[in-house]
Structure formats: structure tokens, C-alpha cells
Coordinates of C-alpha atoms in Angstrom, one line a residue:
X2 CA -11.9 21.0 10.1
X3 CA -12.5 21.2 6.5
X4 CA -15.1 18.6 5.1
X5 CA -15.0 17.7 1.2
X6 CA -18.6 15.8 1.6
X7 CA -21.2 15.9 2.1
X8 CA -21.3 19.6 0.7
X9 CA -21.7 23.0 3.0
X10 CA -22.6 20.9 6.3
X11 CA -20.9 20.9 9.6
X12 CA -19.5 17.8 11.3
X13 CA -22.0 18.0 13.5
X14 CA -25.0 17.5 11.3
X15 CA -23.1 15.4 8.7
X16 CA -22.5 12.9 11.6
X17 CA -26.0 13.0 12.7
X18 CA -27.1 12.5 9.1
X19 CA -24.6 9.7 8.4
X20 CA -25.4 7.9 11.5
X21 CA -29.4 8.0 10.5
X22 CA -28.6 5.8 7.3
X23 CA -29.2 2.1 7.2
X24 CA -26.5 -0.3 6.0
X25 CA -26.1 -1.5 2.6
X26 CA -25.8 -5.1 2.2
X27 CA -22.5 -6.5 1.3
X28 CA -21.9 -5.7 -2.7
X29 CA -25.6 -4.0 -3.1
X30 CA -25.5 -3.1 -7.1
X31 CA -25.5 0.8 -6.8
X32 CA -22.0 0.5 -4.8
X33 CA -20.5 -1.8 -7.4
X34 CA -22.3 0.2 -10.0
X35 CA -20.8 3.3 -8.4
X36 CA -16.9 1.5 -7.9
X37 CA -17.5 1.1 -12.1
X38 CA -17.8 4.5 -12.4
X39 CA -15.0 5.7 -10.6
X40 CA -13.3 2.6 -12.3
X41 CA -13.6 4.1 -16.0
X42 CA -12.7 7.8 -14.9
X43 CA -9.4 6.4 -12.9
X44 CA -8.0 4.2 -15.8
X45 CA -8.1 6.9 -18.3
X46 CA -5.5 9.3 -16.2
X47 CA -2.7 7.4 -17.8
X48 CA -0.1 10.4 -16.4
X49 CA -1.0 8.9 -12.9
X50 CA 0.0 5.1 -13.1
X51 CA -0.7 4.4 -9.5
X52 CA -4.4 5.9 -10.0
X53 CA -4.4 3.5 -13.4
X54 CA -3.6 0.7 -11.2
X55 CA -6.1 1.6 -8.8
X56 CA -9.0 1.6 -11.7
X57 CA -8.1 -2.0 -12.7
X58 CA -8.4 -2.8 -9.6
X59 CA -11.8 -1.7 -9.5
X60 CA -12.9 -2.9 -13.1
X61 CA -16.1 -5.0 -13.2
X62 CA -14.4 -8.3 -13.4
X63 CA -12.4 -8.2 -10.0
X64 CA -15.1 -7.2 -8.0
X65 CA -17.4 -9.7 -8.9
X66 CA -14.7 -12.1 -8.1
X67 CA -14.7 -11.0 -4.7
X68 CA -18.0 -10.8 -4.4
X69 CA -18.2 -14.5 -5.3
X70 CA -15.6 -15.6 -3.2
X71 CA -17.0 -13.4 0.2
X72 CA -20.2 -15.5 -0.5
X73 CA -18.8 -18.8 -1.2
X74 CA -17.1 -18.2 2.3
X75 CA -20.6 -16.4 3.9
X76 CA -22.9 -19.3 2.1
X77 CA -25.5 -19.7 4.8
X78 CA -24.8 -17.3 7.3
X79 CA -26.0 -13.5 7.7
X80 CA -23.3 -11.3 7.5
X81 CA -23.8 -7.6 7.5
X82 CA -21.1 -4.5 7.5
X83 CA -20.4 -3.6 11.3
X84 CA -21.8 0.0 10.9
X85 CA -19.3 3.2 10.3
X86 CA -15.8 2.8 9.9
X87 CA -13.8 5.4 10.4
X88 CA -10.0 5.3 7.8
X89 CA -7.3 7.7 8.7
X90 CA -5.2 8.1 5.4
X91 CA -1.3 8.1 5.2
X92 CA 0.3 11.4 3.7
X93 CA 2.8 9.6 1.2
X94 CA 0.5 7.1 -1.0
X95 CA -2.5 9.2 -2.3
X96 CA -4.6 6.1 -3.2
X97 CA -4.5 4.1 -0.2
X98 CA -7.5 5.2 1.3
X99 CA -10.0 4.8 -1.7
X100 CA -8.2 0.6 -1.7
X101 CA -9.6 0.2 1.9
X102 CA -12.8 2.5 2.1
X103 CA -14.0 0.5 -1.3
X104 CA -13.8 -3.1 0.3
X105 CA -15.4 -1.1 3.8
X106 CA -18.4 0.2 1.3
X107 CA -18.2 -3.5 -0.5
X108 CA -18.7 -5.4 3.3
X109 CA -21.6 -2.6 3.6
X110 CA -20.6 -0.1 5.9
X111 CA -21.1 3.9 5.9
X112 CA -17.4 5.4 5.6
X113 CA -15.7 8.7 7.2
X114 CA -12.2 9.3 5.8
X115 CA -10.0 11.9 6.8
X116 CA -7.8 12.7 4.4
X117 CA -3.7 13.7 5.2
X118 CA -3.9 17.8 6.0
X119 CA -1.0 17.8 3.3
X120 CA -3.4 16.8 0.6
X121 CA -5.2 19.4 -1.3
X122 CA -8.2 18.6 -3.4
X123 CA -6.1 16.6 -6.0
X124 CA -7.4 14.5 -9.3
X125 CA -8.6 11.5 -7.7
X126 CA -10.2 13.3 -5.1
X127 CA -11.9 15.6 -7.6
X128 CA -13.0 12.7 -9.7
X129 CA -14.3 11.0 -6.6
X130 CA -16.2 14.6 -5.8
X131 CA -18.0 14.3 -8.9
X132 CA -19.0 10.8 -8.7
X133 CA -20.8 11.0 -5.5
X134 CA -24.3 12.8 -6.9
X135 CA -24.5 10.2 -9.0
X136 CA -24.8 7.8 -6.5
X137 CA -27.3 8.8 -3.4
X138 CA -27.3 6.0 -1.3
X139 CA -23.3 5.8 -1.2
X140 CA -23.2 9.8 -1.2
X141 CA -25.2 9.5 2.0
X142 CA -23.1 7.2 3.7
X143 CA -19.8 9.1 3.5
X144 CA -17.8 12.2 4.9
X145 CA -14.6 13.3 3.1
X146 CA -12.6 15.4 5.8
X147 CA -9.5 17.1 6.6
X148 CA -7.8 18.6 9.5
X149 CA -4.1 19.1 11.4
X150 CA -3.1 16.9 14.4
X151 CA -6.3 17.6 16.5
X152 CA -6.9 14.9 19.1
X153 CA -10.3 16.4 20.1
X154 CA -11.3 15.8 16.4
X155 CA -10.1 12.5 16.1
X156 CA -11.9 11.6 19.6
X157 CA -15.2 12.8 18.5
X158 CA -15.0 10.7 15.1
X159 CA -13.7 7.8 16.6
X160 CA -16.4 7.3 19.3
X161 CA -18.9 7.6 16.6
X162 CA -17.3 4.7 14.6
X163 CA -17.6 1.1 14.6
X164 CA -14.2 0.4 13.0
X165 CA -11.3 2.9 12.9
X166 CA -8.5 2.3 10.1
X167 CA -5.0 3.5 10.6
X168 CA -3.0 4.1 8.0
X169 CA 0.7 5.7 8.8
X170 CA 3.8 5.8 10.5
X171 CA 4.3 4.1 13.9
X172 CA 4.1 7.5 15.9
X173 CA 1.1 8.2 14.1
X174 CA -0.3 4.8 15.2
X175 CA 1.3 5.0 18.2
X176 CA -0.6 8.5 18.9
X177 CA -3.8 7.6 17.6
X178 CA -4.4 4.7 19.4
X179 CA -4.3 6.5 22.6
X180 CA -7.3 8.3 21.4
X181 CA -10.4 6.4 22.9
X182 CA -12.7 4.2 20.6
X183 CA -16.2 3.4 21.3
X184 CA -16.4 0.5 23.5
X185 CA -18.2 -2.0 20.3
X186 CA -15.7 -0.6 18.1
X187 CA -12.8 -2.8 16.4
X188 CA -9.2 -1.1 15.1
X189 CA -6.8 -1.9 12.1
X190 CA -3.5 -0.6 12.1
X191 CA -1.0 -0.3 9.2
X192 CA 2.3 1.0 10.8
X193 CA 5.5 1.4 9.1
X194 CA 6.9 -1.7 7.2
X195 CA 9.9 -2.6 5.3
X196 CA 10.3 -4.7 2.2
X197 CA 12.6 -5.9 -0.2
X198 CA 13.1 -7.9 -3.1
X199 CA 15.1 -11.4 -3.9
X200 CA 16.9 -12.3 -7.0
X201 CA 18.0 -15.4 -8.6
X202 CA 21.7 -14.6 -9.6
X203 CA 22.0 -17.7 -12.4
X204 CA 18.2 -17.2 -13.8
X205 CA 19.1 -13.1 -14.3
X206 CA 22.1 -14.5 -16.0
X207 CA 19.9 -16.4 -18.3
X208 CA 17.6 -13.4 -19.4
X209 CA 17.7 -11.8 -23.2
X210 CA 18.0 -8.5 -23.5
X211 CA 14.2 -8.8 -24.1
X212 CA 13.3 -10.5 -21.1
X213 CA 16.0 -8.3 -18.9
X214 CA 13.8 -5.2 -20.0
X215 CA 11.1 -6.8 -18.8
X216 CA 12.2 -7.2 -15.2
X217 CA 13.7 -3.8 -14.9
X218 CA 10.4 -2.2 -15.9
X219 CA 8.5 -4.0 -13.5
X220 CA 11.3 -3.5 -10.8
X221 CA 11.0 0.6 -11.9
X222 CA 7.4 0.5 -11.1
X223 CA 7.9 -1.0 -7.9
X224 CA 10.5 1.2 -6.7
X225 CA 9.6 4.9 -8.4
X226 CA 5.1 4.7 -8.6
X227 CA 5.8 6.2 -5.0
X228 CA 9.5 7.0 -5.0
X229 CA 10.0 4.3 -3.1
X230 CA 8.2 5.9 0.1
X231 CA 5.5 3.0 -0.2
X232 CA 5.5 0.4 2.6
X233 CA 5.9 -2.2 -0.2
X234 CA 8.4 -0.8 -2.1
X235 CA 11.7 -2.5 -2.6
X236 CA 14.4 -0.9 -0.2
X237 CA 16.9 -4.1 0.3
X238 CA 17.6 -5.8 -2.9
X239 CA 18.8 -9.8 -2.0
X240 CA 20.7 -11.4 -4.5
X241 CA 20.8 -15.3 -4.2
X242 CA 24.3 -15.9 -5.4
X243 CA 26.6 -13.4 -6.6
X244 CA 24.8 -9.8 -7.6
X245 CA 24.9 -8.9 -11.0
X246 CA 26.4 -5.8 -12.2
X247 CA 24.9 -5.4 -15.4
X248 CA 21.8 -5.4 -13.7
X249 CA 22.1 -2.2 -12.6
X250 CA 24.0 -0.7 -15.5
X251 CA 20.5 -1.7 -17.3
X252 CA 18.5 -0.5 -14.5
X253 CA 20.3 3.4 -14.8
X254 CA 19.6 3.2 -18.4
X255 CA 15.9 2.6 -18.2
X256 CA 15.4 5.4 -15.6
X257 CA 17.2 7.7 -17.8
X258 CA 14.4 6.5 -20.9
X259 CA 11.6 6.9 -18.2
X260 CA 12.6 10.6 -17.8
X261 CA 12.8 9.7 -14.4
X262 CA 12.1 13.5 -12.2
X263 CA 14.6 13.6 -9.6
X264 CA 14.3 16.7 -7.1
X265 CA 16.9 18.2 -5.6
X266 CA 15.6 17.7 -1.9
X267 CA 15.2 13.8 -2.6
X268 CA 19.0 14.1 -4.5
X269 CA 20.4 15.9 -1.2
X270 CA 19.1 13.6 1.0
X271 CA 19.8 10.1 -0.2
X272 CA 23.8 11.4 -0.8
X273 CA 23.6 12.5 3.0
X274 CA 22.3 9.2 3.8
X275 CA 24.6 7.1 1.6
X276 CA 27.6 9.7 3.3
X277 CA 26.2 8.5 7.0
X278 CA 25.9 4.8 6.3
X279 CA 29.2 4.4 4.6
X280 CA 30.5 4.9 8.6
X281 CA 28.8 1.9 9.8
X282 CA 30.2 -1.1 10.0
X283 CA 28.2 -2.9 8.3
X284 CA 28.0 -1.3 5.5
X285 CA 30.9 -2.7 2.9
X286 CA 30.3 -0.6 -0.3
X287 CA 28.8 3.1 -1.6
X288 CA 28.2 3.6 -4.3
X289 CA 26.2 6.6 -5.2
X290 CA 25.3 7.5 -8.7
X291 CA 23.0 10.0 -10.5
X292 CA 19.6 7.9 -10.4
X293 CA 20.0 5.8 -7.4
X294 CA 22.2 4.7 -4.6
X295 CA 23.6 1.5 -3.6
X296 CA 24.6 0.2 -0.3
X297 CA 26.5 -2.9 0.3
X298 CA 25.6 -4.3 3.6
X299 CA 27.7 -7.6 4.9
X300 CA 25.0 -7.5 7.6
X301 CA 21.4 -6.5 7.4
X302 CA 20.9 -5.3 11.6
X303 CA 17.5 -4.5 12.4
X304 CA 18.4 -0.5 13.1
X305 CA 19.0 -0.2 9.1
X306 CA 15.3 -0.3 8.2
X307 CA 14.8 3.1 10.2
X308 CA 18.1 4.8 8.4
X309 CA 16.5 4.5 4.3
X310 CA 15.3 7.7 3.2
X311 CA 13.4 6.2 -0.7
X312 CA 14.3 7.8 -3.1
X313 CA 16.1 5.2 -5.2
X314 CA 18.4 4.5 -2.3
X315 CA 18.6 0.0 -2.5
X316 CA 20.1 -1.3 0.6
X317 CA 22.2 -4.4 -1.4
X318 CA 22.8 -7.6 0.3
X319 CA 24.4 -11.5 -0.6
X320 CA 23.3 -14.8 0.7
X321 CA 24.1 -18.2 -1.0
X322 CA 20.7 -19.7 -0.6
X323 CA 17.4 -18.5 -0.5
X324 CA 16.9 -20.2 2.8
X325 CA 19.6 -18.3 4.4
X326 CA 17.2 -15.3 3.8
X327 CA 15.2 -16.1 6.7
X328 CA 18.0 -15.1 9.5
X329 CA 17.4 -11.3 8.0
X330 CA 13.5 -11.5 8.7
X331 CA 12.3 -9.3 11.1
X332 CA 8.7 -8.8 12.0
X333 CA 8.5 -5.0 10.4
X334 CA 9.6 -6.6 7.3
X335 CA 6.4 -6.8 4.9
X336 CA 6.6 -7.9 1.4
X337 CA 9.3 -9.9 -0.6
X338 CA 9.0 -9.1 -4.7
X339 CA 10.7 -12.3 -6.2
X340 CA 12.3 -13.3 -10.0
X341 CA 13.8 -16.8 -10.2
X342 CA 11.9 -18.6 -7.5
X343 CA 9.3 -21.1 -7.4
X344 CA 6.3 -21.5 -4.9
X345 CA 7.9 -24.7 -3.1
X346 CA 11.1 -22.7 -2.3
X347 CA 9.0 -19.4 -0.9
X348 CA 6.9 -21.8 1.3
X349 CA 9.7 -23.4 2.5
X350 CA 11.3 -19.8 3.1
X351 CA 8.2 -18.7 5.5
X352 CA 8.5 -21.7 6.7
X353 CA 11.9 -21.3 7.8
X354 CA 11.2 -17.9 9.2
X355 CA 10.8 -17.3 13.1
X356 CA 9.9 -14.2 13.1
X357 CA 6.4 -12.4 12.4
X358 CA 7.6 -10.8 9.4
X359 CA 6.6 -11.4 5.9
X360 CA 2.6 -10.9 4.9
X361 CA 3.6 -10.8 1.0
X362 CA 5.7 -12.8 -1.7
X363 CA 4.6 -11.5 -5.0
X364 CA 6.6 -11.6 -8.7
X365 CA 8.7 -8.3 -9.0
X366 CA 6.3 -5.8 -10.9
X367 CA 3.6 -6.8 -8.1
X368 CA 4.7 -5.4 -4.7
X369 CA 2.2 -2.3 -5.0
X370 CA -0.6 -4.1 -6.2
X371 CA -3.4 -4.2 -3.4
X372 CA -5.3 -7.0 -2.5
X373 CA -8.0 -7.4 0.2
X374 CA -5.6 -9.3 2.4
X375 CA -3.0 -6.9 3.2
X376 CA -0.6 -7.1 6.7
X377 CA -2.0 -10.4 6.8
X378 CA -5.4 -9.1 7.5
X379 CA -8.6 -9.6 5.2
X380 CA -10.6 -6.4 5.3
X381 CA -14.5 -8.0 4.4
X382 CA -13.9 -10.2 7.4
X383 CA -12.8 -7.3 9.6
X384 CA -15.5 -4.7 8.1
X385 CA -18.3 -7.4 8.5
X386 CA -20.0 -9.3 11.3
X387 CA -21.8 -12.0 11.6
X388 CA -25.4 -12.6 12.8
X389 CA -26.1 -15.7 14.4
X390 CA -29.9 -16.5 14.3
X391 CA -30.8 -20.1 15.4

């Protein structure tokens, strides 16, 4: 095991240390102090948009906003972090763990996070490195580690936490949760998902050339911050009406202006894909291109989901109403990244659904924005407890 922080200390003695320290309470000023520092240093690494995204979502002004809504909704009652929590970060999204460790330190709570064994001490890691001695009470209530698939070392840190946070594929999840937790200790898990976006055929029709290049930007960020590997990316693309070819004539051209990297691994593999699907049945249309693939479905089975590679490889599908949507839904579907809808027509759509599927509707240009309710979950209430004192 390799451990980041605390600095020259083995897991032994940095657990025993970490477990000595008493809880903050929920949004003490050095942690918000300290979430402003980290919030400058991230949204001034403007080659790293996802990291830029991650500072705004820290800036001063959010987090006061969720302070005051966690104690509109606490108002009376004591409610304190539930002790150590313990996040296990996904390999392909480099920022998820700092999104849920900062609402864990928000609710209070002393914080291990082991870190993907693929990840090498990268920018944000190095700026949160440097942070941390600025900041002695949160610097004493965290441990930065890495290490392969050992289930002896994920045992001894989940028996010594209160919460465990999963975030990975479903094997991963699958294999970590038969690693014992304490007994007291609660579990969040954030398997594999599947999203997609919905577009109004007549109200893309309607766009300028202005307001067009609007949409495809914000549709490039949502597909390409994380090469489309992220569990809210866009992988089936739902056109309300007929799908509209210009679209995506636009859509190559702003990818070419981006300067777009495409690796030969990804290219390879998304062609080999596209080649595979185009035997199904299912599948009406290929068309592969330099930037991206497209896949015509007539059908959207279930078994698809587990066949995208990212990428840039867009899964396309027709219905004539937005209601007939909801005979796609599956519960491993997570997010739905609109244009040309209003909120009475997406309620009605969940509505409509039977399935467990859908935690997110959000405007295209939103889908990898993070937000404290995520899966349907809202992390202060699961990193906090209540004390009832009559």
C-alpha cells in the first residue's frame, strides 16, 4: 500500500491517529475555508475542464447554499457526521472522489480514500497534497491511499469505517461488497449506469446558427470531458420526431474546431464495435465516421447498454412522443440530458416510467455536473446521523 497522507506513516499508525480525532461539526469554517482554497487553485487549471468544473462547484457561494439548506432541513435537531467514511474511487473519472469526500468532510466526518492503483500522483492530487498543511484539523482527519486488488486491505479499512463509498463498475461493487463492514457501518454504492439524451426534432429545427452552436458545445462537453466513459455521459441519443441530419454534420465540425485528441486504441475499438453491432438485429444503420460513430437501433434491448465502448460511439434511436420513451427505461439507465422539453412533459415521463431507472433529467450541457443528490441518494443525509436527545 502506498499512502499519499498523512506523510511517511504506516497504515497502521495513520489509522490509529485518524481514529483518535474528534468530529468536526457539519460545515465547521476551517473545512469550508479549506474547500475555498482548493476552490481557487482548481478553477485556474483551465487545460483541465472537468477539474474547472469541479472548482465552481466548490466556490464560496454554492456551499453556503448547502449549508443553509442542510440546516433549514436539521433546524432543531442534533445532527453530527457518522464517524469515518471510507470512498473507494473509480479509475475513469479522476474527480469523482474529491465531489463525494467534500460533502463527507461538509456532514463532518474524518475521510480515507483510496485512490484507483492506475492513478499516479496527478494535478489535482498534487494541488490537494499541498493544500492539506494549510489546514490541520482537516489534514488530521484524512488518509490518501493506493493499492492493487488486495481484499485483506480493503477488509482492514472497511472494518475501521463507519460509511464505505463505492464508486465503480458492477464487478467491482459486486467484489467489494463481499468484503465485511463493521457491524454500525452503512454502504453507498455507485455501480455502472447508462444515460442518454432526448431531442426535440421541431425545436432543433427552429435553432439559428447561433443558438445550434450553442447546443453542440454543451452536447461536446457532455460527451468528450470524459470521452464519454462517464456514467452520465450521453451514449443513446433519442430524437422525438424524426433525427436531424444537420445535427450531426454540425456536431463533426465543432469536434474538428475543438482539436478533438482521438487515440488510436479508442479509434480501433469503436470501428470494431460499430463492425459487431451492425450484425444484430436490431441495429438498422452504421455509420462510422472519423470523430464519432452512429448506430441506428429500431429497438433499444436491454443487452445494448453492456456492448458501448465511449468514445464518441452514440447509440441513435426514434420515437414519436416523448412518452413513448418510457418503454426503453431500464433500471441501469441514470440520467436523461434534455433540449426542447418542458418540466410538465419530464414529470409526466417519470411518471410514466415503471422501472427504477432515471435519477437525473438535466438541460444538455448539465449531465456531468454533480450535485449532492446523485443515484437518487443525498450524501449529507447518508454521511450524517441524528442524535435524538429528549
Amino acid at each position: 500500500m502506498k499512502i499519499f497522507w498523512p506523510k511517511n506513516v504506516n497504515i497502521d499508525d495513520a489509522l490509529c491517529n485518524l481514529n483518535s480525532q474528534k468530529l468536526s461539526k457539519p460545515f465547521a469554517e476551517e473545512i469550508i475555508a479549506f474547500t475555498q482554497s482548493l476552490s481557487k487553485r482548481f478553477v485556474r487549471m483551465r487545460y483541465m475542464p472537468e477539474v474547472v468544473a469541479l472548482g465552481y462547484w466548490l466556490r464560496k457561494s454554492n456551499i453556503k447554499q448547502m449549508q443553509a439548506e442542510f440546516e433549514n432541513a436539521t433546524e432543531g435537531k442534533v445532527v453530527r457526521g457518522r464517524g469515518t467514511a471510507f470512498h473507494i474511487a473509480p479509475s475513469n473519472v479522476d474527480t469523482i472522489f474529491v465531489y463525494s469526500w467534500m460533502l463527507s468532510l461538509l456532514a463532518g466526518n474524518r475521510n480515507i480514500i483510496r485512490i484507483s492503483s492506475k492513478t499516479e500522483i496527478n494535478e489535482l492530487l498534487q494541488v490537494i497534497l499541498e493544500e492539506l498543511p494549510n489546514f490541520k484539523s482537516v489534514a488530521e482527519q484524512i488518509i490518501i491511499c493506493t493499492y492493487g486488488h488486495d481484499e485483506n486491505a480493503t477488509e482492514v479499512l472497511s472494518l475501521a469505517c463507519h460509511t464505505r463509498v463505492i464508486w465503480g463498475g458492477d464487478e467491482t461493487v459486486k467484489a467489494i461488497r463481499n468484503i465485511p463492514l463493521a457491524p454500525i457501518a452503512n454502504e453507498l454504492a455507485f455501480p455502472d449506469r447508462f444515460s442518454l439524451a432526448i431531442l426535440n426534432s421541431e425545436k432543433v429545427k427552429l435553432l439559428d446558427d447561433e443558438a445550434l452552436d450553442a447546443l453542440l458545445e454543451q452536447f461536446y462537453n457532455d460527451v468528450f470531458w470524459f470521452d464519454q466513459m462517464a456514467c452520465s455521459s450521453p451514449r443513446l441519443v433519442v430524437w422525438i420526431g424524426e433525427k436531424i441530419e444537420s445535427f450531426w454534420t454540425a456536431f463533426e465540425l465543432k469536434i474538428q474546431i475543438k482539436q478533438h485528441e482521438l487515440l488510436a486504441a479508442t479509434q480501433v475499438l469503436k470501428y470494431s464495435t460499430s463492425l459487431q453491432l451492425a450484425a444484430e438485429s436490431y441495429v438498422e444503420k452504421v455509420a462510422p465516421i472519423t470523430y464519432f460513430s452512429r448506430i441506428k437501433l429500431n429497438d433499444v434491448p436491454a443487452n445494448v447498454r453492456e456492448q458501448h465502448c465511449g468514445g464518441g460511439l452514440f447509440f441513435e434511436y426514434e420515437v414519436e412522443n416523448l412518452i413513448d420513451l418510457e418503454q426503453t427505461i431500464i433500471d441501469k439507465d441514470q440520467t436523461i440530458a434534455y433540449f426542447g422539453f418542458e418540466k410538465p412533459e419530464l414529470v409526466e415521463l417519470v411518471d410514466s416510467i415503471s422501472t427504477r431507472g432515471i435519477d437525473r433529467i438535466v438541460p444538455i450541457g448539465q449531465a456531468l455536473n454533480f450535485d449532492g443528490v446523485w443515484d437518487g441518494q443525498s450524501f449529507l443525509t447518508s454521511f450524517t446521523r441524528e442524535v435524538i436527545i429528549l
